[in-house]
Amino acid sequence: MTRHVPGSVRWLRTALGAVAVLLLVLGFGAVPAQAGTWSPQTSTLPAVIIGTTDCPTSTDCIQEQNNGKFQSTSDGGATWTMSTADLTDSTWGMDCPSTTACFVTGDNGNIYKSTNMGSTWTTVSTGTPALYGIACPSTLICYAGSGDGRIRKTVDGGSTWTLGTTQAPEGFYSISCPSTTVCYADTAPGAVYKKQAGSDTWDQVATDPAMPDILSPYTHSLSCPSLTVCYTGGTDGTISKTTDGGSTWVQQTTATTPDIYALQCASTTRCIAVGVAQKSEFTDDGGATWTTETTGSAAAMYSVTWQSSNKALSGDAIGDTYQYLAPGLPNGSTNVSETLVAGTLSFINSTPGSITFPSTTLSSADQTKTQTLPIDVADATGSGTGWAITATSTTFTSGARTLPTNATNVLSAPTIACDAGVTC
């Protein structure tokens, strides 16, 4: 039997329409923003440097002293409880990716883990050299910087650790990881190194003379809120920033600003830096301007972290804790809401036209013929449920012989594109 099988249809393209968003702009006069404020909290720690403060949630926070003592809060800092599980090691860095996973580095090369916000600690890694900064972008993955420029790493939540080869001639004092595969670290003289995705090699992306000095393992002044944006502060009072993943750095402040011992960013534009007593630096415009504010601290601050987008916690050199409330909306501003109504799923311009398959010479074998048909579909439903294209045809006949309507089908999935002049 000789049969002529009609061709499958290969769809060229589709376009994904975007739900229109109405932008409302309300004009107000030039009203100055409110000032940020610092307030002391009731600390339970002795008069020793609080080297690290971390908040895995907006209410659950923990502070670490360099003598191995800890205090935690579950109410955002209103009340603190000092842990009875002291470490005998001099501790330098801490990171808590969750309330059940906190990691601390020690001067003797140990790494400790707590699953209960510091109430108890377990030694999960031992060895040399001394370890300083640590960053845990997830509960499974952590990178700890050593005093000889190597990185100790875990990918299983601290069960096993590997010590890499020397990456820098100086020790890594501060590490920031915007993802599980991309990290930045700074050294004592101020050079910055970057770990590239898919590799454990750390490449130097900023030279010492161009960067602020990082002179002490007490400092934690590197913060990278995104894969490409990082800020670093130095004990010479300068702050530098990169927006291209470390290729170029721009000095935003000079040595006329207070010395920086700790710096943290809540976003790519909102950051706070602390250092010498009574002084902090705050930016809400990506570092274009930094505002010096009074902390009320009697001693230098060595740690700071954001609890939420508008609150931060800090610890100073004599065991005292302070909370920062960032500036709010300018006076006269208001919140504006807009309800978006779902659109439709439809063809753009017109429904698909007719298809003419190429002329076919019958043979003794089955044949498949294809023909292209441009089709433009807009999905403005906003549902995210997706859509599908199916094809059918009229009955193909040749004398008394027929082919079913499903002999025509879609050969390949549509591709998503954006029509010219449309933002998708």
Short mmCIF file of C-alpha atoms in Angstrom, two decimals:
data_model
loop_
_atom_site.label_atom_id
_atom_site.label_comp_id
_atom_site.label_asym_id
_atom_site.label_seq_id
_atom_site.Cartn_x
_atom_site.Cartn_y
_atom_site.Cartn_z
CA MET A 1 0.00 0.00 0.00
CA THR A 2 1.19 3.45 -0.84
CA ARG A 3 0.22 6.21 1.60
CA HIS A 4 0.76 9.93 1.55
CA VAL A 5 1.13 11.12 5.17
CA PRO A 6 0.66 14.87 5.59
CA GLY A 7 3.45 16.82 7.20
CA SER A 8 3.91 17.84 10.79
CA VAL A 9 3.83 21.53 11.53
CA ARG A 10 6.93 23.19 13.00
CA TRP A 11 6.00 26.41 14.81
CA LEU A 12 8.50 29.17 14.39
CA ARG A 13 8.04 31.40 17.43
CA THR A 14 5.72 32.69 20.09
CA ALA A 15 5.85 35.79 22.18
CA LEU A 16 5.22 35.96 25.89
CA GLY A 17 3.22 39.06 26.65
CA ALA A 18 3.76 40.92 29.90
CA VAL A 19 1.10 41.99 32.36
CA ALA A 20 0.95 45.75 32.25
CA VAL A 21 1.98 47.44 35.47
CA LEU A 22 0.74 50.91 36.28
CA LEU A 23 3.42 53.12 37.79
CA LEU A 24 2.05 55.82 40.04
CA VAL A 25 4.30 58.74 40.84
CA LEU A 26 3.20 61.09 43.57
CA GLY A 27 5.02 64.39 43.80
CA PHE A 28 5.99 65.91 47.13
CA GLY A 29 8.19 68.78 48.04
CA ALA A 30 11.82 68.20 48.91
CA VAL A 31 11.56 66.85 52.46
CA PRO A 32 14.72 65.68 54.22
CA ALA A 33 14.86 62.06 55.32
CA GLN A 34 14.72 61.18 58.98
CA ALA A 35 17.97 60.39 60.79
CA GLY A 36 18.88 56.88 61.85
CA THR A 37 19.00 56.24 65.58
CA TRP A 38 21.08 53.99 67.87
CA SER A 39 19.82 52.66 71.20
CA PRO A 40 21.62 50.49 73.80
CA GLN A 41 20.36 46.97 74.58
CA THR A 42 20.76 45.06 77.83
CA SER A 43 23.79 42.84 77.26
CA THR A 44 24.69 39.89 79.50
CA LEU A 45 28.31 39.62 78.32
CA PRO A 46 31.48 40.66 80.16
CA ALA A 47 33.62 43.59 79.02
CA VAL A 48 35.28 41.80 76.09
CA ILE A 49 35.14 42.48 72.35
CA ILE A 50 31.95 41.24 70.65
CA GLY A 51 33.62 40.05 67.48
CA THR A 52 30.59 38.88 65.51
CA THR A 53 26.85 39.49 65.54
CA ASP A 54 24.55 37.41 63.35
CA CYS A 55 20.77 37.15 62.91
CA PRO A 56 19.46 34.16 60.96
CA THR A 57 15.96 35.64 61.41
CA SER A 58 14.65 39.09 62.29
CA THR A 59 14.12 38.02 65.91
CA ASP A 60 16.75 35.30 66.48
CA CYS A 61 20.26 36.70 66.89
CA ILE A 62 23.52 35.60 68.47
CA GLN A 63 26.68 37.47 69.49
CA GLU A 64 30.15 35.97 69.87
CA GLN A 65 32.97 37.30 72.02
CA ASN A 66 36.61 36.65 71.24
CA ASN A 67 36.96 34.82 74.59
CA GLY A 68 34.54 32.10 73.47
CA LYS A 69 31.42 33.43 75.20
CA PHE A 70 28.02 33.88 73.52
CA GLN A 71 24.64 35.47 74.11
CA SER A 72 21.43 35.04 72.11
CA THR A 73 18.03 36.65 71.75
CA SER A 74 14.74 35.36 70.39
CA ASP A 75 12.84 38.66 70.62
CA GLY A 76 14.92 40.85 68.35
CA GLY A 77 17.28 42.09 71.06
CA ALA A 78 14.83 43.17 73.76
CA THR A 79 16.28 40.52 76.08
CA TRP A 80 19.50 38.49 75.87
CA THR A 81 20.59 35.21 77.48
CA MET A 82 24.25 34.34 77.97
CA SER A 83 25.23 30.80 77.05
CA THR A 84 26.87 28.61 79.68
CA ALA A 85 28.66 26.59 76.99
CA ASP A 86 31.85 28.64 76.71
CA LEU A 87 34.60 27.67 74.28
CA THR A 88 38.17 27.58 75.57
CA ASP A 89 39.46 28.74 72.19
CA SER A 90 39.90 32.36 71.13
CA THR A 91 37.13 32.72 68.55
CA TRP A 92 37.19 35.08 65.56
CA GLY A 93 34.41 34.51 63.04
CA MET A 94 30.82 33.25 63.13
CA ASP A 95 28.04 32.69 60.60
CA CYS A 96 24.56 31.28 61.19
CA PRO A 97 22.68 30.41 57.98
CA SER A 98 19.76 29.21 60.16
CA THR A 99 18.73 28.95 63.81
CA THR A 100 19.86 25.32 63.79
CA ALA A 101 23.24 25.86 62.15
CA CYS A 102 25.85 28.26 63.56
CA PHE A 103 29.56 27.90 62.81
CA VAL A 104 32.44 29.54 64.69
CA THR A 105 36.17 29.63 63.85
CA GLY A 106 38.94 29.42 66.44
CA ASP A 107 42.48 30.67 66.84
CA ASN A 108 43.69 27.10 67.28
CA GLY A 109 42.29 26.10 63.88
CA ASN A 110 39.11 24.49 65.19
CA ILE A 111 35.61 24.99 63.81
CA TYR A 112 32.62 24.65 66.13
CA LYS A 113 28.94 24.13 65.33
CA SER A 114 25.80 24.83 67.34
CA THR A 115 22.31 23.63 66.46
CA ASN A 116 20.60 25.65 69.22
CA MET A 117 21.83 29.24 68.86
CA GLY A 118 24.90 28.77 71.04
CA SER A 119 23.44 26.83 73.96
CA THR A 120 25.83 23.97 73.15
CA TRP A 121 28.75 23.59 70.74
CA THR A 122 30.36 20.63 68.99
CA THR A 123 33.85 20.60 67.50
CA VAL A 124 33.38 19.66 63.83
CA SER A 125 36.89 20.37 62.49
CA THR A 126 40.38 20.52 63.97
CA GLY A 127 43.81 21.39 62.63
CA THR A 128 46.02 24.30 61.76
CA PRO A 129 46.47 27.12 60.93
CA ALA A 130 44.33 29.63 62.83
CA LEU A 131 40.98 30.43 61.24
CA TYR A 132 39.39 33.89 61.04
CA GLY A 133 36.49 34.87 58.77
CA ILE A 134 33.79 32.35 57.86
CA ALA A 135 30.81 32.57 55.49
CA CYS A 136 28.04 29.98 55.12
CA PRO A 137 25.79 30.75 52.13
CA SER A 138 23.69 27.70 53.05
CA THR A 139 23.29 25.29 55.95
CA LEU A 140 25.48 22.79 54.06
CA ILE A 141 28.23 24.95 52.54
CA CYS A 142 30.75 27.07 54.46
CA TYR A 143 34.11 28.67 53.65
CA ALA A 144 36.54 29.55 56.46
CA GLY A 145 39.62 31.69 55.87
CA SER A 146 42.95 30.75 57.45
CA GLY A 147 45.87 32.78 58.68
CA ASP A 148 48.08 31.53 55.85
CA GLY A 149 45.72 32.33 52.98
CA ARG A 150 44.00 28.98 52.62
CA ILE A 151 40.30 28.09 52.67
CA ARG A 152 38.71 25.31 54.72
CA LYS A 153 35.43 24.17 53.17
CA THR A 154 32.46 21.95 53.95
CA VAL A 155 29.65 20.91 51.63
CA ASP A 156 27.80 18.62 54.05
CA GLY A 157 26.87 20.88 56.92
CA GLY A 158 30.17 20.52 58.75
CA SER A 159 30.46 16.72 58.86
CA THR A 160 33.63 16.83 56.75
CA TRP A 161 36.01 19.67 55.90
CA THR A 162 38.76 20.03 53.30
CA LEU A 163 41.69 22.47 53.49
CA GLY A 164 42.66 23.91 50.13
CA THR A 165 45.99 25.08 48.85
CA THR A 166 47.38 28.54 49.50
CA GLN A 167 45.34 31.14 47.64
CA ALA A 168 46.84 34.35 49.07
CA PRO A 169 50.20 35.22 50.66
CA GLU A 170 48.38 36.74 53.63
CA GLY A 171 45.56 35.51 55.86
CA PHE A 172 41.90 35.87 54.93
CA TYR A 173 40.22 37.99 57.60
CA SER A 174 36.72 38.49 56.19
CA ILE A 175 34.64 36.41 53.74
CA SER A 176 31.31 37.22 52.08
CA CYS A 177 29.40 34.78 49.83
CA PRO A 178 26.46 36.12 47.79
CA SER A 179 25.85 32.56 46.55
CA THR A 180 26.98 29.01 47.32
CA THR A 181 29.56 29.14 44.52
CA VAL A 182 30.73 32.78 44.40
CA CYS A 183 32.58 34.30 47.36
CA TYR A 184 34.88 37.22 48.13
CA ALA A 185 37.57 37.47 50.81
CA ASP A 186 39.93 40.20 51.97
CA THR A 187 43.43 39.99 53.40
CA ALA A 188 45.41 41.90 56.05
CA PRO A 189 46.86 44.52 53.67
CA GLY A 190 43.50 45.00 51.95
CA ALA A 191 43.68 42.87 48.81
CA VAL A 192 40.41 41.21 47.72
CA TYR A 193 40.13 37.70 46.30
CA LYS A 194 37.17 36.11 44.52
CA LYS A 195 36.10 32.49 44.26
CA GLN A 196 34.65 31.80 40.83
CA ALA A 197 31.64 29.55 40.31
CA GLY A 198 32.52 25.92 39.63
CA SER A 199 36.06 26.23 40.98
CA ASP A 200 37.84 26.35 44.33
CA THR A 201 40.41 28.78 42.96
CA TRP A 202 40.43 32.26 44.49
CA ASP A 203 41.71 34.96 42.13
CA GLN A 204 42.90 38.36 43.30
CA VAL A 205 40.52 41.03 41.98
CA ALA A 206 41.82 44.06 43.87
CA THR A 207 45.39 45.02 44.73
CA ASP A 208 46.58 46.21 48.12
CA PRO A 209 47.39 49.86 47.24
CA ALA A 210 43.92 50.43 45.75
CA MET A 211 42.04 49.12 48.77
CA PRO A 212 41.50 50.08 52.41
CA ASP A 213 43.85 48.49 54.95
CA ILE A 214 42.43 45.51 56.87
CA LEU A 215 44.90 45.27 59.71
CA SER A 216 43.23 43.04 62.29
CA PRO A 217 41.46 39.68 62.43
CA TYR A 218 38.89 41.48 64.59
CA THR A 219 37.55 43.26 61.49
CA HIS A 220 34.65 41.93 59.41
CA SER A 221 34.31 44.74 56.92
CA LEU A 222 33.55 42.98 53.61
CA SER A 223 29.94 42.67 52.46
CA CYS A 224 28.69 41.48 49.06
CA PRO A 225 24.89 41.81 48.78
CA SER A 226 24.91 40.51 45.19
CA LEU A 227 27.11 38.55 42.81
CA THR A 228 28.61 41.74 41.39
CA VAL A 229 28.28 44.37 44.15
CA CYS A 230 30.64 44.44 47.15
CA TYR A 231 31.66 47.00 49.75
CA THR A 232 34.79 46.86 51.89
CA GLY A 233 35.93 49.14 54.66
CA GLY A 234 39.32 49.65 56.23
CA THR A 235 40.91 50.57 59.50
CA ASP A 236 42.19 53.68 57.73
CA GLY A 237 38.58 54.92 57.50
CA THR A 238 37.98 54.32 53.79
CA ILE A 239 35.19 52.42 52.03
CA SER A 240 35.48 51.05 48.49
CA LYS A 241 32.87 49.47 46.22
CA THR A 242 32.71 47.31 43.11
CA THR A 243 29.67 46.90 40.85
CA ASP A 244 31.24 44.58 38.27
CA GLY A 245 32.25 41.56 40.31
CA GLY A 246 35.56 42.97 41.48
CA SER A 247 37.05 44.07 38.15
CA THR A 248 37.06 47.71 39.22
CA TRP A 249 36.77 49.35 42.64
CA VAL A 250 35.83 52.92 43.44
CA GLN A 251 36.81 54.55 46.71
CA GLN A 252 33.66 56.12 48.16
CA THR A 253 35.06 57.66 51.34
CA THR A 254 38.46 58.85 52.45
CA ALA A 255 40.50 58.57 55.62
CA THR A 256 38.59 61.56 57.02
CA THR A 257 35.76 59.16 57.96
CA PRO A 258 35.87 57.04 61.14
CA ASP A 259 37.89 53.84 61.03
CA ILE A 260 35.79 50.88 59.82
CA TYR A 261 35.89 47.60 61.76
CA ALA A 262 32.64 46.01 60.52
CA LEU A 263 30.41 46.64 57.51
CA GLN A 264 27.16 44.98 56.42
CA CYS A 265 24.68 45.65 53.61
CA ALA A 266 20.96 44.92 53.74
CA SER A 267 20.77 45.44 49.97
CA THR A 268 22.95 46.71 47.14
CA THR A 269 22.12 50.27 48.18
CA ARG A 270 21.61 50.16 51.99
CA CYS A 271 24.70 49.56 54.13
CA ILE A 272 26.00 50.41 57.58
CA ALA A 273 29.58 50.53 58.82
CA VAL A 274 30.83 50.78 62.41
CA GLY A 275 34.22 51.36 63.99
CA VAL A 276 35.58 53.87 66.45
CA ALA A 277 33.51 54.83 69.47
CA GLN A 278 30.50 57.08 68.92
CA LYS A 279 30.61 56.88 65.11
CA SER A 280 28.90 54.90 62.37
CA GLU A 281 28.47 55.40 58.62
CA PHE A 282 25.18 54.79 56.77
CA THR A 283 24.27 54.89 53.09
CA ASP A 284 20.90 54.41 51.43
CA ASP A 285 21.95 55.31 47.89
CA GLY A 286 24.59 52.74 47.08
CA GLY A 287 27.41 54.69 48.67
CA ALA A 288 26.98 57.91 46.70
CA THR A 289 26.68 59.56 50.12
CA TRP A 290 27.63 58.24 53.56
CA THR A 291 26.14 59.85 56.66
CA THR A 292 28.11 59.86 59.90
CA GLU A 293 25.82 59.14 62.85
CA THR A 294 26.37 58.97 66.61
CA THR A 295 26.13 55.49 68.15
CA GLY A 296 26.29 56.41 71.82
CA SER A 297 28.86 53.67 72.38
CA ALA A 298 31.62 54.21 74.91
CA ALA A 299 33.95 51.92 72.98
CA ALA A 300 34.68 50.95 69.40
CA MET A 301 32.16 48.68 67.64
CA TYR A 302 33.56 45.50 66.08
CA SER A 303 30.47 43.78 64.68
CA VAL A 304 27.24 44.68 62.94
CA THR A 305 24.50 42.79 61.09
CA TRP A 306 21.05 43.54 59.70
CA GLN A 307 18.09 41.93 61.46
CA SER A 308 15.74 43.17 58.78
CA SER A 309 15.80 45.79 56.06
CA ASN A 310 15.54 48.61 58.62
CA LYS A 311 17.07 47.27 61.84
CA ALA A 312 20.66 46.32 62.64
CA LEU A 313 22.47 45.00 65.73
CA SER A 314 26.03 45.77 66.76
CA GLY A 315 28.46 44.81 69.52
CA ASP A 316 31.35 46.85 70.88
CA ALA A 317 34.75 46.29 72.51
CA ILE A 318 33.42 46.17 76.09
CA GLY A 319 30.59 43.67 75.65
CA ASP A 320 27.78 46.16 75.07
CA THR A 321 25.05 45.72 72.46
CA TYR A 322 23.35 48.41 70.38
CA GLN A 323 20.45 48.40 67.95
CA TYR A 324 20.19 50.68 64.91
CA LEU A 325 16.91 51.86 63.40
CA ALA A 326 17.51 53.00 59.84
CA PRO A 327 15.97 56.21 58.49
CA GLY A 328 12.32 55.82 57.51
CA LEU A 329 10.38 57.31 54.64
CA PRO A 330 10.67 61.07 54.22
CA ASN A 331 7.94 63.11 55.88
CA GLY A 332 4.92 63.46 53.61
CA SER A 333 5.51 60.19 51.74
CA THR A 334 2.79 57.59 51.52
CA ASN A 335 2.41 54.00 50.45
CA VAL A 336 0.65 53.45 47.13
CA SER A 337 -0.97 50.20 46.01
CA GLU A 338 -2.34 49.16 42.65
CA THR A 339 -4.48 46.15 41.79
CA LEU A 340 -3.41 44.28 38.67
CA VAL A 341 -6.20 42.59 36.72
CA ALA A 342 -5.37 39.46 34.76
CA GLY A 343 -5.31 39.78 30.99
CA THR A 344 -6.07 37.12 28.40
CA LEU A 345 -4.35 34.34 26.50
CA SER A 346 -4.74 35.12 22.83
CA PHE A 347 -3.19 35.30 19.39
CA ILE A 348 -1.55 38.59 18.52
CA ASN A 349 -2.57 40.33 15.31
CA SER A 350 -4.58 37.44 13.86
CA THR A 351 -5.22 33.73 14.05
CA PRO A 352 -2.78 31.48 12.18
CA GLY A 353 -3.29 31.25 8.48
CA SER A 354 -3.57 28.24 6.20
CA ILE A 355 -0.69 25.85 5.59
CA THR A 356 0.29 24.53 2.20
CA PHE A 357 2.49 21.46 2.38
CA PRO A 358 5.10 20.87 -0.30
CA SER A 359 4.27 18.67 -3.25
CA THR A 360 5.02 15.04 -2.42
CA THR A 361 5.73 12.09 -4.65
CA LEU A 362 4.21 8.93 -3.27
CA SER A 363 6.44 5.99 -2.55
CA SER A 364 6.07 2.62 -0.93
CA ALA A 365 7.15 3.98 2.48
CA ASP A 366 5.61 6.26 5.12
CA GLN A 367 6.68 9.88 4.73
CA THR A 368 6.67 12.86 7.11
CA LYS A 369 6.49 16.35 5.69
CA THR A 370 7.02 19.56 7.64
CA GLN A 371 5.96 23.10 7.03
CA THR A 372 6.55 26.23 9.08
CA LEU A 373 3.79 28.45 10.36
CA PRO A 374 4.64 31.68 12.22
CA ILE A 375 2.34 32.11 15.19
CA ASP A 376 2.31 34.86 17.82
CA VAL A 377 0.74 34.15 21.21
CA ALA A 378 0.50 36.56 24.14
CA ASP A 379 0.01 35.27 27.67
CA ALA A 380 -1.09 38.22 29.83
CA THR A 381 -2.95 36.11 32.41
CA GLY A 382 -0.18 36.42 34.98
CA SER A 383 -1.12 32.95 36.26
CA GLY A 384 2.17 31.26 35.42
CA THR A 385 0.31 28.04 34.57
CA GLY A 386 1.61 27.99 31.01
CA TRP A 387 -0.15 27.03 27.82
CA ALA A 388 0.10 24.51 24.98
CA ILE A 389 -0.35 24.40 21.22
CA THR A 390 -2.00 21.45 19.47
CA ALA A 391 -2.61 20.87 15.79
CA THR A 392 -5.30 19.09 13.83
CA SER A 393 -6.36 18.99 10.20
CA THR A 394 -9.23 18.13 7.94
CA THR A 395 -9.37 14.54 6.70
CA PHE A 396 -6.83 13.86 3.99
CA THR A 397 -8.30 11.67 1.24
CA SER A 398 -7.10 9.96 -1.90
CA GLY A 399 -9.90 8.12 -3.58
CA ALA A 400 -11.37 5.77 -1.01
CA ARG A 401 -8.34 6.08 1.28
CA THR A 402 -8.25 8.54 4.21
CA LEU A 403 -5.87 9.71 6.96
CA PRO A 404 -7.02 10.63 10.46
CA THR A 405 -7.15 14.27 11.56
CA ASN A 406 -4.36 13.67 14.08
CA ALA A 407 -1.96 12.87 11.25
CA THR A 408 -0.91 16.53 11.62
CA ASN A 409 0.93 17.43 14.81
CA VAL A 410 3.30 19.97 16.33
CA LEU A 411 6.87 18.92 15.74
CA SER A 412 8.68 21.02 18.37
CA ALA A 413 7.93 23.20 21.38
CA PRO A 414 7.43 26.92 20.82
CA THR A 415 10.18 29.33 21.76
CA ILE A 416 9.66 32.35 23.99
CA ALA A 417 10.56 35.68 22.44
CA CYS A 418 9.58 39.31 22.78
CA ASP A 419 7.94 41.28 20.00
CA ALA A 420 9.79 44.32 18.74
CA GLY A 421 8.94 47.41 20.74
CA VAL A 422 7.49 45.42 23.66
CA THR A 423 9.12 44.96 27.06
CA CYS A 424 8.53 41.43 28.37
#
